[in-house]
mmCIF file of C-alpha atoms and ligand atoms in Angstrom:
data_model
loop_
_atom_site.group_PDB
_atom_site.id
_atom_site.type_symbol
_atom_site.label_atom_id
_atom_site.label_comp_id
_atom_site.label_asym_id
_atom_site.label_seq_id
_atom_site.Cartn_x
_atom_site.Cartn_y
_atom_site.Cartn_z
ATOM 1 C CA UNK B 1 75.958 106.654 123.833
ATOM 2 C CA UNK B 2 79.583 107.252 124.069
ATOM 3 C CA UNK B 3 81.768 108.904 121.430
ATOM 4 C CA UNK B 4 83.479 105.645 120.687
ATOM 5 C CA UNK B 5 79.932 103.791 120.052
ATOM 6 C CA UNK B 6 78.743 106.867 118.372
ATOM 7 C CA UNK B 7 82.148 106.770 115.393
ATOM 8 C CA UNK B 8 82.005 102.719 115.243
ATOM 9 C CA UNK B 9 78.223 103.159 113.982
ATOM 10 C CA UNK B 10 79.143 105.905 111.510
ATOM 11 C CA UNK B 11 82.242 104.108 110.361
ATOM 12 C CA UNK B 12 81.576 100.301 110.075
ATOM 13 C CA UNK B 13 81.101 99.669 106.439
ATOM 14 C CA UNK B 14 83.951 102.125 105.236
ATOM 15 C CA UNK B 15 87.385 102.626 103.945
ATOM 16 C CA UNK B 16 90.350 104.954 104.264
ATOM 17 C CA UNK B 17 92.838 103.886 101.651
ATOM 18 C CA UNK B 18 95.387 106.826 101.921
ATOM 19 C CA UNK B 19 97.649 106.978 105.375
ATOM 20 C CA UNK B 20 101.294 107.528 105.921
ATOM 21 C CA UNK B 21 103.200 105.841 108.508
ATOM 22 C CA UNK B 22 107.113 106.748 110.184
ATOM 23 C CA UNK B 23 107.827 104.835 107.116
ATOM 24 C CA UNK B 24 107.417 107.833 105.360
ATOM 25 C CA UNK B 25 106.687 110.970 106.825
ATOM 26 C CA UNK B 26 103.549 110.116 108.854
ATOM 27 C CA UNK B 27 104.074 110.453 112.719
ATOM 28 C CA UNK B 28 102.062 107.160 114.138
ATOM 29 C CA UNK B 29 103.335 103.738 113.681
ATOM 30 C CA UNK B 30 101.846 101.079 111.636
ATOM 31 C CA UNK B 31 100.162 99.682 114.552
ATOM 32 C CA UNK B 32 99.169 103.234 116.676
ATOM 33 C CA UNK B 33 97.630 103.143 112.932
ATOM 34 C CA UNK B 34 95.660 100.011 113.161
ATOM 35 C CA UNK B 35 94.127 100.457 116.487
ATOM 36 C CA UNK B 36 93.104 103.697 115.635
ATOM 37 C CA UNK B 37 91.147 102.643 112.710
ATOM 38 C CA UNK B 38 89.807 99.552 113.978
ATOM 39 C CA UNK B 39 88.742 101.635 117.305
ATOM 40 C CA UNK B 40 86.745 103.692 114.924
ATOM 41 C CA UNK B 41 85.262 100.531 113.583
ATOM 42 C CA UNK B 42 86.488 101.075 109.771
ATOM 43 C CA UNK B 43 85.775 98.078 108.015
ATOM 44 C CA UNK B 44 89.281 98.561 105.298
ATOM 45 C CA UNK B 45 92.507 100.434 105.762
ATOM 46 C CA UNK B 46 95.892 100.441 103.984
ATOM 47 C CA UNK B 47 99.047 102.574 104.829
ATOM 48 C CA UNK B 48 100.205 103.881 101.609
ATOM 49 C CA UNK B 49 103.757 105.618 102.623
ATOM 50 C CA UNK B 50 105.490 107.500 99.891
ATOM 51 C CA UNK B 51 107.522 104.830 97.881
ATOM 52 C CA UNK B 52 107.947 102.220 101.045
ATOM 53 C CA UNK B 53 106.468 99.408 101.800
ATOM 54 C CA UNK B 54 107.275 98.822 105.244
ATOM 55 C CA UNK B 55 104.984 98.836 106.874
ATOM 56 C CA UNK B 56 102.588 96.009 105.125
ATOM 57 C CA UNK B 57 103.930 93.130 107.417
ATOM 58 C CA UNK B 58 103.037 94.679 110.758
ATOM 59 C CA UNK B 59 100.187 96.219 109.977
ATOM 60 C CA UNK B 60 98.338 93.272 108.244
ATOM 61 C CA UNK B 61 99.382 90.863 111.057
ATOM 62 C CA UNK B 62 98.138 93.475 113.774
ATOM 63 C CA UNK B 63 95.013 94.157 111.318
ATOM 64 C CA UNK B 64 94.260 90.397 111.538
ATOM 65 C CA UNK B 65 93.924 90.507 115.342
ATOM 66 C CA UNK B 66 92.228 93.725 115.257
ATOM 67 C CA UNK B 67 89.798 92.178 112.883
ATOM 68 C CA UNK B 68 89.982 95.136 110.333
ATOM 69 C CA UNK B 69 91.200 94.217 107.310
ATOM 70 C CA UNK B 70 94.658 95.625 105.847
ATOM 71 C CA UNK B 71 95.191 96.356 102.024
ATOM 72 C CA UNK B 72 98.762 96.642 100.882
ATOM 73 C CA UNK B 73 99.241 99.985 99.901
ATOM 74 C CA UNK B 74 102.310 102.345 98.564
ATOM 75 C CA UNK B 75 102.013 105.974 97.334
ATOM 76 C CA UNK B 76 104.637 106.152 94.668
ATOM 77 C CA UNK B 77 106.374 109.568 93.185
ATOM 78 C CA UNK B 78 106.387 109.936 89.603
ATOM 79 C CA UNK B 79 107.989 112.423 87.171
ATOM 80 C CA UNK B 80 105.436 114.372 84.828
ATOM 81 C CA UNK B 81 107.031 116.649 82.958
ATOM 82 C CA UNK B 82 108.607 118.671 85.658
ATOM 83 C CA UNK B 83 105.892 117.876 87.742
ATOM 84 C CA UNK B 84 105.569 115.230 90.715
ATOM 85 C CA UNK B 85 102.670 112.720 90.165
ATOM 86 C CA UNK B 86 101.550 110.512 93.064
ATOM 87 C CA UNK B 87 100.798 107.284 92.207
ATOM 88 C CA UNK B 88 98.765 104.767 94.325
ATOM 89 C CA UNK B 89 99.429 101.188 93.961
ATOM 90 C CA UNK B 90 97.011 98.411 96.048
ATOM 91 C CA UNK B 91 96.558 94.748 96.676
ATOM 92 C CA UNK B 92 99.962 94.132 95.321
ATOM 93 C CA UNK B 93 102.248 91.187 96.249
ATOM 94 C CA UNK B 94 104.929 93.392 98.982
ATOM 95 C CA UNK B 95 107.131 90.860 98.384
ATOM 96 C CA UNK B 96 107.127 90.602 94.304
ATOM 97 C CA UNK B 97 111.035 90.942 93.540
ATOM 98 C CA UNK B 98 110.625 93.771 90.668
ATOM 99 C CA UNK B 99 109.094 96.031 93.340
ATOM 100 C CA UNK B 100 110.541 95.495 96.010
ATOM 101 C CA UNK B 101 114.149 95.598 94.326
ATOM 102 C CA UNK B 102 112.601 99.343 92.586
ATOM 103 C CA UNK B 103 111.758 100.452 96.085
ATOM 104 C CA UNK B 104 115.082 99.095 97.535
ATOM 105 C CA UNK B 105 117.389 101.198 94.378
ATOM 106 C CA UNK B 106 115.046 104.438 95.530
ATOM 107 C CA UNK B 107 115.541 104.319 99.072
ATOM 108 C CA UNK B 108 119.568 104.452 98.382
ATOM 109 C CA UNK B 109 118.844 107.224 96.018
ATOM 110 C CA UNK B 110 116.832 108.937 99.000
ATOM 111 C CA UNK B 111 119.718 108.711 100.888
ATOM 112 C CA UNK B 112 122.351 109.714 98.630
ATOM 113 C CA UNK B 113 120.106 112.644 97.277
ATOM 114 C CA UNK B 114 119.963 113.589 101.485
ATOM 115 C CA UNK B 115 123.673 113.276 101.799
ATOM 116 C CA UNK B 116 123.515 115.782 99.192
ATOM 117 C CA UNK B 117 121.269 118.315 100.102
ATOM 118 C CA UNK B 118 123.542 117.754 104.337
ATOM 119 C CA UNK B 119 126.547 118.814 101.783
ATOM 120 C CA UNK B 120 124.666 121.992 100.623
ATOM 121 C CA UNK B 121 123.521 123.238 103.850
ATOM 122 C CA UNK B 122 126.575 123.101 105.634
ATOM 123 C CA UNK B 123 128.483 125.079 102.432
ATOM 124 C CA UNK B 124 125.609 127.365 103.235
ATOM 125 C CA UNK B 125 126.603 127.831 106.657
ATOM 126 C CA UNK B 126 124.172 125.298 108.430
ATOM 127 C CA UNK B 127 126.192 122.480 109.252
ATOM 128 C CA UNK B 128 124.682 119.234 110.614
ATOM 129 C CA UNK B 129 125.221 115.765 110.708
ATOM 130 C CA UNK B 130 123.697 112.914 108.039
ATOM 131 C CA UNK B 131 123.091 110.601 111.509
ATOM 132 C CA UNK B 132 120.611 113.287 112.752
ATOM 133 C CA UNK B 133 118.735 113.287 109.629
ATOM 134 C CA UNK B 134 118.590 109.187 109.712
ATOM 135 C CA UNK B 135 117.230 109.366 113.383
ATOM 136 C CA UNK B 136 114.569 111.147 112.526
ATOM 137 C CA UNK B 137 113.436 109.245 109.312
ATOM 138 C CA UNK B 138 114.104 106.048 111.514
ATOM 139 C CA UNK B 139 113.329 102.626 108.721
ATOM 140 C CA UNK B 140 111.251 104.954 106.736
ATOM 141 C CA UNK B 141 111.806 107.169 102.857
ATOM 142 C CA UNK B 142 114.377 109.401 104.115
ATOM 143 C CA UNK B 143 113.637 112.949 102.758
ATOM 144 C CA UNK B 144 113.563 116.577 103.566
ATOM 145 C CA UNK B 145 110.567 116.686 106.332
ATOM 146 C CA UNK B 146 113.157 115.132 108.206
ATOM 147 C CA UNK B 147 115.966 117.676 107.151
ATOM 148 C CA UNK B 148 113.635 120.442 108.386
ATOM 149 C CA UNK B 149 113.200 119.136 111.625
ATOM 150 C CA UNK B 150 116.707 118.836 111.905
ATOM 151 C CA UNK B 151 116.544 122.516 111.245
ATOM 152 C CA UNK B 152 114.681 123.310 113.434
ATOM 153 C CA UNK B 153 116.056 121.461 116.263
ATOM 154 C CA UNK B 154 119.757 122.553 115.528
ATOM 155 C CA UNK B 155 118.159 126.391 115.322
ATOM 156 C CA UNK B 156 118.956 126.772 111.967
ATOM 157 C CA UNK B 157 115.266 128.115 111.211
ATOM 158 C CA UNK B 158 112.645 128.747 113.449
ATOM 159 C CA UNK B 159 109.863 127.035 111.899
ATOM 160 C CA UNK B 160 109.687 123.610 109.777
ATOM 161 C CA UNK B 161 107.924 125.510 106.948
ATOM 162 C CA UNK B 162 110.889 128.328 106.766
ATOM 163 C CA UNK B 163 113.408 125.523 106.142
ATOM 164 C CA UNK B 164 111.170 124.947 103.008
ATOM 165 C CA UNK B 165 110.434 128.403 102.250
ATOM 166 C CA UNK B 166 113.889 129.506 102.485
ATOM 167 C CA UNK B 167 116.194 126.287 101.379
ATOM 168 C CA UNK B 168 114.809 123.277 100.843
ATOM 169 C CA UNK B 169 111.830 123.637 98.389
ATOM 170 C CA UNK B 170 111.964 124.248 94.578
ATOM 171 C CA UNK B 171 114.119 126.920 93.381
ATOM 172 C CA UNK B 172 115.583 127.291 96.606
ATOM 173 C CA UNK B 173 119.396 127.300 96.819
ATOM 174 C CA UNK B 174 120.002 123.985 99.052
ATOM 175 C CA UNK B 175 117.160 122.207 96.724
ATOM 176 C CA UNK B 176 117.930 119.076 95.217
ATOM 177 C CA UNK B 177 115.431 117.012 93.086
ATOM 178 C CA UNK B 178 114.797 113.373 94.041
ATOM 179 C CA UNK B 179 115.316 110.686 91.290
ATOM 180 C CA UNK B 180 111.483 109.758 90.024
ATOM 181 C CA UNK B 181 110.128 106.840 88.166
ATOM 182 C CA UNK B 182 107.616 107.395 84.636
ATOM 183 C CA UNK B 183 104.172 107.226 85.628
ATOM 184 C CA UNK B 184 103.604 103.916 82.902
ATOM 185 C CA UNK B 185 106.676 102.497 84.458
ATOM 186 C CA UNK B 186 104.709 102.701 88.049
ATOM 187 C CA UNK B 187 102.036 101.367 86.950
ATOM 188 C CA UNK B 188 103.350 98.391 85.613
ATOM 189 C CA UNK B 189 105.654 97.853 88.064
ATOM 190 C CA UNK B 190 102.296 97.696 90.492
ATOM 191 C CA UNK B 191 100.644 95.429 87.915
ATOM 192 C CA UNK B 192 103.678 93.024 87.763
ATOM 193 C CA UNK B 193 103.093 92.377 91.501
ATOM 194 C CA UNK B 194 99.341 92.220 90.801
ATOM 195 C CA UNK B 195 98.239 95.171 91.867
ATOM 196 C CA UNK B 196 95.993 97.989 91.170
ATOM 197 C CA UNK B 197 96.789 101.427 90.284
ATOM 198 C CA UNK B 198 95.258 104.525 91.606
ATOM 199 C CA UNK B 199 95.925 108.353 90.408
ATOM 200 C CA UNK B 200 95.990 110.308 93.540
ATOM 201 C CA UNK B 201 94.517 113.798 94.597
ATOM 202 C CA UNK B 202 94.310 114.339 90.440
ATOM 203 C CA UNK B 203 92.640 118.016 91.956
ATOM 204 C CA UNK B 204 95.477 118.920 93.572
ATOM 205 C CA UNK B 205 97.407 120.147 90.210
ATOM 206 C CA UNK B 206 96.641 117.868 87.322
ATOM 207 C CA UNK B 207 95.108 118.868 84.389
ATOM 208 C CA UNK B 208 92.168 117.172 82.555
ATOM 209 C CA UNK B 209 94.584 116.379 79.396
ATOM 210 C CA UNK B 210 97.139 114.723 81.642
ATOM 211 C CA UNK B 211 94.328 112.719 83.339
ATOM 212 C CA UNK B 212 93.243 111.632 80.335
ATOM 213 C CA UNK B 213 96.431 110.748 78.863
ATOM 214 C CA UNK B 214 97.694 108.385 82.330
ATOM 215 C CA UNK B 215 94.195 106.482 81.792
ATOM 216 C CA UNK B 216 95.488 105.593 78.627
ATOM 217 C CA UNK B 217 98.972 104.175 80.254
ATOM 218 C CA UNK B 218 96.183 101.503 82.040
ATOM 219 C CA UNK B 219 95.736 103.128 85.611
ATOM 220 C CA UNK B 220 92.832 101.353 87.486
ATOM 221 C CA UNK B 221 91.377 104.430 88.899
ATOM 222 C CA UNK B 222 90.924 107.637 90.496
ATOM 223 C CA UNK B 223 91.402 108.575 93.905
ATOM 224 C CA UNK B 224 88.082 111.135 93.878
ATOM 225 C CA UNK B 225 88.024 111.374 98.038
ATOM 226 C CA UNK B 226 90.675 113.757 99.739
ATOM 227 C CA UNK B 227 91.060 116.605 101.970
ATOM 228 C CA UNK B 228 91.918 118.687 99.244
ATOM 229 C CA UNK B 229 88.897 117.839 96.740
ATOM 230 C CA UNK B 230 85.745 119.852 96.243
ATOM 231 C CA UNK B 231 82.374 118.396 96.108
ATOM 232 C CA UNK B 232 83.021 119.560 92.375
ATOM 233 C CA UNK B 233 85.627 118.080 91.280
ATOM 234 C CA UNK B 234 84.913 114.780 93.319
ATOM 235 C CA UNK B 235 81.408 114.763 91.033
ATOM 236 C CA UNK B 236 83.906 115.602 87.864
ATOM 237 C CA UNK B 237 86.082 112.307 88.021
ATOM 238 C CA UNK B 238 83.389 110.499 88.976
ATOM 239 C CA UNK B 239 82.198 111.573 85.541
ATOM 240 C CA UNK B 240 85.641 110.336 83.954
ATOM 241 C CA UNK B 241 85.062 107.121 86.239
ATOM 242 C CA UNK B 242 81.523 106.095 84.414
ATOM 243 C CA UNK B 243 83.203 106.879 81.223
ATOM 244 C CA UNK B 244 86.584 105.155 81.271
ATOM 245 C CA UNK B 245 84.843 102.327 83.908
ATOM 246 C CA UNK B 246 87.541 103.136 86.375
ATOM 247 C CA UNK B 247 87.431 102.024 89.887
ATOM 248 C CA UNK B 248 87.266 105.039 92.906
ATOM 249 C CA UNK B 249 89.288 105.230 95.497
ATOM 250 C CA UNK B 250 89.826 107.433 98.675
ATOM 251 C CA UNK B 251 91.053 108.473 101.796
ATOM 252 C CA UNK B 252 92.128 110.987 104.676
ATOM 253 C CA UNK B 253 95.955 111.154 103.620
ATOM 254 C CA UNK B 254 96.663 110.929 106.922
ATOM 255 C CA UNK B 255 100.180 112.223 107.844
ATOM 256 C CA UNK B 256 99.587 111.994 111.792
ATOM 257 C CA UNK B 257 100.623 115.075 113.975
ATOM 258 C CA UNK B 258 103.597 115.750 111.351
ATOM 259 C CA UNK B 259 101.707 118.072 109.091
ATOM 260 C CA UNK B 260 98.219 120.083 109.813
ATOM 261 C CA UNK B 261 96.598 116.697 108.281
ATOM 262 C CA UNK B 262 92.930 115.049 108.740
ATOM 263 C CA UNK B 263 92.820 112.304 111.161
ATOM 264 C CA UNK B 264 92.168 108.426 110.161
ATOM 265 C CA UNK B 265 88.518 107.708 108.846
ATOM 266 C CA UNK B 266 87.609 111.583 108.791
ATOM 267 C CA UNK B 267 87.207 111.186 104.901
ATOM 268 C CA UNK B 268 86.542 107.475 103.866
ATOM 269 C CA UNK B 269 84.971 105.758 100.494
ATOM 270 C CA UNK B 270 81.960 103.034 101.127
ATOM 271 C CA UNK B 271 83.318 98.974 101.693
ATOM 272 C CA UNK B 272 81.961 98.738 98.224
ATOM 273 C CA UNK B 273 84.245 100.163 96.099
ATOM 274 C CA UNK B 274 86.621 98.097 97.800
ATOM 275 C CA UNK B 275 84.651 94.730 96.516
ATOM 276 C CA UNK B 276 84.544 96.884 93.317
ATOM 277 C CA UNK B 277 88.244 96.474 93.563
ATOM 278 C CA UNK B 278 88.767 93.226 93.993
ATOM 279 C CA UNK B 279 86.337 91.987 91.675
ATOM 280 C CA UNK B 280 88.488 93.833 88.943
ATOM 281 C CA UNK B 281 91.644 92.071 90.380
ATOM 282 C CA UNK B 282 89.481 88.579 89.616
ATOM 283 C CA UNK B 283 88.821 89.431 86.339
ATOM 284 C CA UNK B 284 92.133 90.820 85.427
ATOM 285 C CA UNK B 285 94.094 87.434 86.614
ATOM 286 C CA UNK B 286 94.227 85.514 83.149
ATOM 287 C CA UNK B 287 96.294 82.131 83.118
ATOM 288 C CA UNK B 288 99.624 83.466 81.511
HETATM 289 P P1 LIG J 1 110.827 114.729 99.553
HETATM 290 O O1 LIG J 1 110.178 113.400 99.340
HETATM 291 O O2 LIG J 1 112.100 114.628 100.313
HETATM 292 O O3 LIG J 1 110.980 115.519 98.280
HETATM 293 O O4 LIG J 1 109.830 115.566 100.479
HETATM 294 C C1 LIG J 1 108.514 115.752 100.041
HETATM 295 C C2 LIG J 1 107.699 116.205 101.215
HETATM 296 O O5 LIG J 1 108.198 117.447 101.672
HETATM 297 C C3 LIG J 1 106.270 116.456 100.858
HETATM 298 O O6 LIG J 1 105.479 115.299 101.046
HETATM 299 C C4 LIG J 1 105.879 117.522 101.850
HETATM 300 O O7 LIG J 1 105.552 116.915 103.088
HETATM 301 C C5 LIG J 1 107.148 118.284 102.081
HETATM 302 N N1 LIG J 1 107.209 119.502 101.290
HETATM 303 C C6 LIG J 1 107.592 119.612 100.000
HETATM 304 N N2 LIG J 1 107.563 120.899 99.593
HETATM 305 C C7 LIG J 1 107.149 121.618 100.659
HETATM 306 C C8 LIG J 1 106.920 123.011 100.887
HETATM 307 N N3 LIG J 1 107.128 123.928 99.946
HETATM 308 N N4 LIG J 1 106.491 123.362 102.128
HETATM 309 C C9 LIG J 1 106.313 122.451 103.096
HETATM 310 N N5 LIG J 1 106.494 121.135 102.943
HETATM 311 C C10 LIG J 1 106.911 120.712 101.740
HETATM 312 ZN ZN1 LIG J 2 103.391 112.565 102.601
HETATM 313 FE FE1 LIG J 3 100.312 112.467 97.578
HETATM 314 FE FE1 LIG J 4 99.716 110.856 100.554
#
């Protein structure tokens, strides 16, 4: 049996709902994304870049020929506190005009907030050029992955992960914070366009009393399989799921060869939580 036969048996019948595309800071392309997925024989995928929905129209079209099927997706930042707050948003109409015109107003803040953080550098004695920066976030959410490959490309630092360490993460001197939505204002902006909404990798830093208090906004769910969950705490919100009747959600958060990230379909959910899903979208459409 060859490799290829060997993953389409294990993977037929699952899901990876978490991937980034060059529409955010993944490194494949919505379709190198696509035929990967549907050469591993995943039954479900959907691209969930960080607040951009770009990708959607390829993908599903290529997904349709592929015959995997393609569930719109976006992985939207939210403010708690001072903390960031991933949101996951899914089956949504991409084309609804109150998210797509909020996505639209963020990427110009992306790009203002980059011209920004271009100014700083060069005070600092790094100067480079705003065009170099755009080439490297081609259509996609501009930010500062792309500012630290810059970096490293001009010599500036020697590895992407200094350029963080040293001036473009939190408390760092060339830092500048990113404008972010409220967490009930992202999840009814999914709603609005019909959508579903997700909390993602809650195990990566939120707390159980800030869990509890964004399933009271209305989120949908729980994203319980990650990379960075523990057969613990994937058994814990499962727990919260049963009790609050949430949906579950997962995936590989797939970032391509940009970061050290897992590949497409190495952690998946079962088809059935997907049909989970959409039954809750049936039940949830009432005649306004
Ligand atoms: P941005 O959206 O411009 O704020 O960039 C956020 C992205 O930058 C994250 O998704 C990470 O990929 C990366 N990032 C943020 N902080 C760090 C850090 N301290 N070290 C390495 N990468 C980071
Ligand atoms: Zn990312
Ligand atoms: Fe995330
Ligand atoms: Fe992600």
């Amino acid at each position: 049996m060859t490799h290829m036969m060997h993953n389409m048996i294990a993977k037929n019948g699952q899901a990876d709902l978490h991937i980034h595309s060059v529409c955010s800071d993944g490194s494949m392309t919505p379709e190198a994304i696509v035929k990967y997925a549907s050469n591993l024989g995943l039954s479900a995928i959907s691209i969930t870049d960080h607040d951009n929905i770009n990708a959607i129209d390829t993908a599903r079209q290529l997904a349709g020929h592929y015959g995997i099927e393609f569930i719109s997706g976006v992985e939207i930042s939210a403010r708690y506190g001072k903390n960031e707050l991933h949101i996951l948003g899914y089956f949504f109409d991409h084309r609804e005009k109150e998210l797509t015109a909020y996505l639209r107003f963020l990427q110009e803040e992306r790009i203002k907030r980059a011209e920004k953080i271009v100014r700083l550098l060069t005070e600092y004695g790094m100067p480079m050029n705003m065009n170099e920066v755009k080439a490297k976030a081609k259509n996609g959410s501009i930010g500062r992955p792309h500012i630290a490959e810059v970096m490293v490309d001009l010599g500036l630092v020697k590895t992407y992960q200094e350029a963080f360490d040293s001036y473009l993460g939190e408390g760092c001197p060339c830092y500048f914070p990113k404008f972010k939505i409220s967490p009930s204002d992202a999840v009814r902006l999914i709603g609005h366009a019909g959508g579903l909404s997700f909390i993602a990798h809650p195990g990566v830093d939120l707390s159980l009393e800030d869990l509890l208090k964004l399933i009271k906004l209305g989120i949908e769910g729980i994203e319980t399989i990650h990379p960075r969950h523990t057969s613990t705490q994937i058994s814990h919100y499962r727990r919260i799921i049963r009790e609050y009747r949430l949906l579950e959600s997962g995936g590989s958060d797939c970032h391509g060869e940009r970061k050290q990230s897992s590949p497409i379909g190495k952690y998946t959910i079962p088809y059935e939580l997907v049909i989970e899903m959409k039954e809750r979208l049936s039940t949830d459409m009432k005649p306004e």
